[in-house]
mmCIF file with all atom_site columns, C-alpha atoms in Angstrom:
data_model
loop_
_atom_site.group_PDB
_atom_site.id
_atom_site.type_symbol
_atom_site.label_atom_id
_atom_site.label_alt_id
_atom_site.label_comp_id
_atom_site.label_asym_id
_atom_site.label_entity_id
_atom_site.label_seq_id
_atom_site.pdbx_PDB_ins_code
_atom_site.Cartn_x
_atom_site.Cartn_y
_atom_site.Cartn_z
_atom_site.occupancy
_atom_site.B_iso_or_equiv
_atom_site.pdbx_formal_charge
_atom_site.auth_seq_id
_atom_site.auth_comp_id
_atom_site.auth_asym_id
_atom_site.auth_atom_id
_atom_site.pdbx_PDB_model_num
ATOM 1  C CA . MET A 1 1  ? -0.170  -0.052 -0.036  1.00 53.00 ? 79  MET A CA 1
ATOM 2  C CA . ARG A 1 2  ? 1.444   3.456  -0.899  1.00 60.00 ? 80  ARG A CA 1
ATOM 3  C CA . ALA A 1 3  ? 1.821   6.178  1.637   1.00 59.00 ? 81  ALA A CA 1
ATOM 4  C CA . ALA A 1 4  ? -0.786  9.031  1.303   1.00 65.00 ? 82  ALA A CA 1
ATOM 5  C CA . SER A 1 5  ? 0.683   12.141 -0.044  1.00 72.00 ? 83  SER A CA 1
ATOM 6  C CA . ASP A 1 6  ? -0.230  15.469 -1.786  1.00 79.00 ? 84  ASP A CA 1
ATOM 7  C CA . PRO A 1 7  ? 0.563   15.113 -5.366  1.00 93.00 ? 85  PRO A CA 1
ATOM 8  C CA . LEU A 1 8  ? 0.895   18.730 -5.707  1.00 93.00 ? 86  LEU A CA 1
ATOM 9  C CA . THR A 1 9  ? 3.606   20.501 -4.393  1.00 93.00 ? 87  THR A CA 1
ATOM 10 C CA . ASP A 1 10 ? 3.019   23.849 -2.654  1.00 94.00 ? 88  ASP A CA 1
ATOM 11 C CA . ALA A 1 11 ? 4.702   25.620 -6.102  1.00 96.00 ? 89  ALA A CA 1
ATOM 12 C CA . GLU A 1 12 ? 2.325   23.709 -8.094  1.00 95.00 ? 90  GLU A CA 1
ATOM 13 C CA . LYS A 1 13 ? -0.820  24.872 -5.755  1.00 95.00 ? 91  LYS A CA 1
ATOM 14 C CA . THR A 1 14 ? 0.397   28.483 -6.107  1.00 97.00 ? 92  THR A CA 1
ATOM 15 C CA . ASP A 1 15 ? 0.832   28.462 -9.813  1.00 97.00 ? 93  ASP A CA 1
ATOM 16 C CA . LEU A 1 16 ? -2.758  26.943 -10.110 1.00 97.00 ? 94  LEU A CA 1
ATOM 17 C CA . ASP A 1 17 ? -4.429  29.413 -7.850  1.00 97.00 ? 95  ASP A CA 1
ATOM 18 C CA . GLU A 1 18 ? -2.745  32.352 -9.543  1.00 98.00 ? 96  GLU A CA 1
ATOM 19 C CA . ALA A 1 19 ? -4.011  30.913 -12.988 1.00 98.00 ? 97  ALA A CA 1
ATOM 20 C CA . LEU A 1 20 ? -7.491  30.399 -11.404 1.00 98.00 ? 98  LEU A CA 1
ATOM 21 C CA . LYS A 1 21 ? -7.390  34.045 -10.012 1.00 98.00 ? 99  LYS A CA 1
ATOM 22 C CA . ALA A 1 22 ? -6.387  35.531 -13.074 1.00 98.00 ? 100 ALA A CA 1
ATOM 23 C CA . VAL A 1 23 ? -9.544  33.752 -15.347 1.00 98.00 ? 101 VAL A CA 1
ATOM 24 C CA . ARG A 1 24 ? -11.854 35.090 -12.503 1.00 98.00 ? 102 ARG A CA 1
ATOM 25 C CA . ARG A 1 25 ? -10.600 38.513 -13.095 1.00 98.00 ? 103 ARG A CA 1
ATOM 26 C CA . ALA A 1 26 ? -10.986 38.217 -16.982 1.00 98.00 ? 104 ALA A CA 1
ATOM 27 C CA . GLU A 1 27 ? -14.198 36.802 -16.557 1.00 98.00 ? 105 GLU A CA 1
ATOM 28 C CA . GLU A 1 28 ? -15.725 39.450 -14.765 1.00 98.00 ? 106 GLU A CA 1
ATOM 29 C CA . THR A 1 29 ? -13.894 42.247 -16.779 1.00 98.00 ? 107 THR A CA 1
ATOM 30 C CA . LEU A 1 30 ? -15.502 40.291 -20.087 1.00 98.00 ? 108 LEU A CA 1
ATOM 31 C CA . ALA A 1 31 ? -18.930 40.632 -18.027 1.00 98.00 ? 109 ALA A CA 1
ATOM 32 C CA . ARG A 1 32 ? -18.182 44.285 -17.571 1.00 98.00 ? 110 ARG A CA 1
ATOM 33 C CA . ALA A 1 33 ? -17.349 44.860 -21.013 1.00 98.00 ? 111 ALA A CA 1
ATOM 34 C CA . GLN A 1 34 ? -20.358 42.797 -22.725 1.00 97.00 ? 112 GLN A CA 1
ATOM 35 C CA . ALA A 1 35 ? -22.586 45.036 -20.495 1.00 96.00 ? 113 ALA A CA 1
ATOM 36 C CA . HIS A 1 36 ? -21.233 47.977 -21.715 1.00 97.00 ? 114 HIS A CA 1
ATOM 37 C CA . LEU A 1 37 ? -21.341 46.935 -25.679 1.00 97.00 ? 115 LEU A CA 1
ATOM 38 C CA . ASN A 1 38 ? -24.971 45.721 -24.702 1.00 96.00 ? 116 ASN A CA 1
ATOM 39 C CA . ARG A 1 39 ? -26.009 49.509 -23.238 1.00 96.00 ? 117 ARG A CA 1
ATOM 40 C CA . THR A 1 40 ? -24.038 51.059 -26.099 1.00 96.00 ? 118 THR A CA 1
ATOM 41 C CA . ALA A 1 41 ? -26.006 49.084 -28.854 1.00 96.00 ? 119 ALA A CA 1
ATOM 42 C CA . GLY A 1 42 ? -29.167 49.463 -26.949 1.00 96.00 ? 120 GLY A CA 1
ATOM 43 C CA . ARG A 1 43 ? -28.352 53.617 -27.048 1.00 96.00 ? 121 ARG A CA 1
ATOM 44 C CA . ILE A 1 44 ? -27.269 53.775 -30.651 1.00 96.00 ? 122 ILE A CA 1
ATOM 45 C CA . GLY A 1 45 ? -29.999 51.547 -31.854 1.00 94.00 ? 123 GLY A CA 1
ATOM 46 C CA . SER A 1 46 ? -32.427 53.175 -29.974 1.00 93.00 ? 124 SER A CA 1
ATOM 47 C CA . ALA A 1 47 ? -31.970 56.355 -32.838 1.00 90.00 ? 125 ALA A CA 1
ATOM 48 C CA . ASP A 1 48 ? -34.868 56.986 -34.491 1.00 85.00 ? 126 ASP A CA 1
ATOM 49 C CA . ARG A 1 49 ? -32.885 56.715 -38.048 1.00 90.00 ? 127 ARG A CA 1
ATOM 50 C CA . TYR A 1 50 ? -34.014 54.368 -40.622 1.00 94.00 ? 128 TYR A CA 1
ATOM 51 C CA . GLY A 1 51 ? -32.170 51.131 -40.586 1.00 93.00 ? 129 GLY A CA 1
ATOM 52 C CA . GLN A 1 52 ? -29.956 52.154 -37.458 1.00 93.00 ? 130 GLN A CA 1
ATOM 53 C CA . LYS A 1 53 ? -30.707 48.686 -35.840 1.00 95.00 ? 131 LYS A CA 1
ATOM 54 C CA . ALA A 1 54 ? -29.948 46.668 -38.644 1.00 95.00 ? 132 ALA A CA 1
ATOM 55 C CA . ALA A 1 55 ? -26.489 48.996 -39.010 1.00 96.00 ? 133 ALA A CA 1
ATOM 56 C CA . VAL A 1 56 ? -25.646 48.202 -35.546 1.00 97.00 ? 134 VAL A CA 1
ATOM 57 C CA . GLY A 1 57 ? -26.240 44.453 -35.777 1.00 96.00 ? 135 GLY A CA 1
ATOM 58 C CA . ARG A 1 58 ? -23.623 44.074 -38.734 1.00 97.00 ? 136 ARG A CA 1
ATOM 59 C CA . ARG A 1 59 ? -21.227 46.200 -37.149 1.00 97.00 ? 137 ARG A CA 1
ATOM 60 C CA . VAL A 1 60 ? -21.172 43.758 -33.837 1.00 97.00 ? 138 VAL A CA 1
ATOM 61 C CA . GLY A 1 61 ? -22.460 40.261 -35.733 1.00 97.00 ? 139 GLY A CA 1
ATOM 62 C CA . TRP A 1 62 ? -25.732 40.679 -33.862 1.00 97.00 ? 140 TRP A CA 1
ATOM 63 C CA . SER A 1 63 ? -29.273 40.028 -35.195 1.00 96.00 ? 141 SER A CA 1
ATOM 64 C CA . ARG A 1 64 ? -31.396 43.074 -35.604 1.00 94.00 ? 142 ARG A CA 1
ATOM 65 C CA . GLN A 1 65 ? -33.929 41.710 -33.558 1.00 95.00 ? 143 GLN A CA 1
ATOM 66 C CA . HIS A 1 66 ? -31.216 41.476 -30.939 1.00 96.00 ? 144 HIS A CA 1
ATOM 67 C CA . VAL A 1 67 ? -30.261 45.120 -31.168 1.00 96.00 ? 145 VAL A CA 1
ATOM 68 C CA . THR A 1 68 ? -34.041 45.809 -31.129 1.00 96.00 ? 146 THR A CA 1
ATOM 69 C CA . ALA A 1 69 ? -34.417 44.061 -27.693 1.00 96.00 ? 147 ALA A CA 1
ATOM 70 C CA . LEU A 1 70 ? -31.451 45.897 -25.956 1.00 96.00 ? 148 LEU A CA 1
ATOM 71 C CA . ALA A 1 71 ? -33.043 49.311 -27.888 1.00 96.00 ? 149 ALA A CA 1
ATOM 72 C CA . ASN A 1 72 ? -36.227 48.517 -26.160 1.00 95.00 ? 150 ASN A CA 1
ATOM 73 C CA . ALA A 1 73 ? -34.515 47.939 -22.770 1.00 95.00 ? 151 ALA A CA 1
ATOM 74 C CA . TYR A 1 74 ? -32.504 50.865 -23.365 1.00 95.00 ? 152 TYR A CA 1
ATOM 75 C CA . ARG A 1 75 ? -35.701 53.053 -23.762 1.00 93.00 ? 153 ARG A CA 1
ATOM 76 C CA . ALA A 1 76 ? -37.624 51.401 -21.051 1.00 94.00 ? 154 ALA A CA 1
ATOM 77 C CA . GLY A 1 77 ? -34.500 52.347 -18.904 1.00 90.00 ? 155 GLY A CA 1
ATOM 78 C CA . GLU A 1 78 ? -34.039 48.387 -18.266 1.00 73.00 ? 156 GLU A CA 1
ATOM 79 C CA . PRO A 1 79 ? -30.420 46.945 -16.836 1.00 65.00 ? 157 PRO A CA 1
ATOM 80 C CA . ASP A 1 80 ? -29.312 44.518 -19.322 1.00 56.00 ? 158 ASP A CA 1
ATOM 81 C CA . GLN A 1 81 ? -29.036 40.972 -18.409 1.00 52.00 ? 159 GLN A CA 1
ATOM 82 C CA . GLU A 1 82 ? -25.542 41.040 -16.461 1.00 50.00 ? 160 GLU A CA 1
ATOM 83 C CA . GLU A 1 83 ? -26.859 44.097 -14.258 1.00 55.00 ? 161 GLU A CA 1
ATOM 84 C CA . ARG A 1 84 ? -29.938 41.800 -13.688 1.00 53.00 ? 162 ARG A CA 1
ATOM 85 C CA . THR A 1 85 ? -27.938 39.172 -12.691 1.00 47.00 ? 163 THR A CA 1
ATOM 86 C CA . GLU A 1 86 ? -25.537 40.805 -10.353 1.00 54.00 ? 164 GLU A CA 1
ATOM 87 C CA . ALA A 1 87 ? -28.515 42.597 -8.484  1.00 54.00 ? 165 ALA A CA 1
ATOM 88 C CA . ALA A 1 88 ? -30.022 39.073 -7.832  1.00 46.00 ? 166 ALA A CA 1
#
């Protein structure tokens, strides 16, 4: 029978912990950036110019319907999905 031992060294544990923290920070940064993009697309898409929503969608790679939903939420003053999740 083998002696019980920790398969990871302290240095390996530290490396993994630091990498995990970096990923979590990046995820938080990405969520904030996505919320900003959603708000910006909603604000710009809510303009009453012909083709505005389609142009925003083409620029960011989203459907016009998605931009319409963001624009409607922007007009209604609703927080975007990420903000609703954080508030809950």
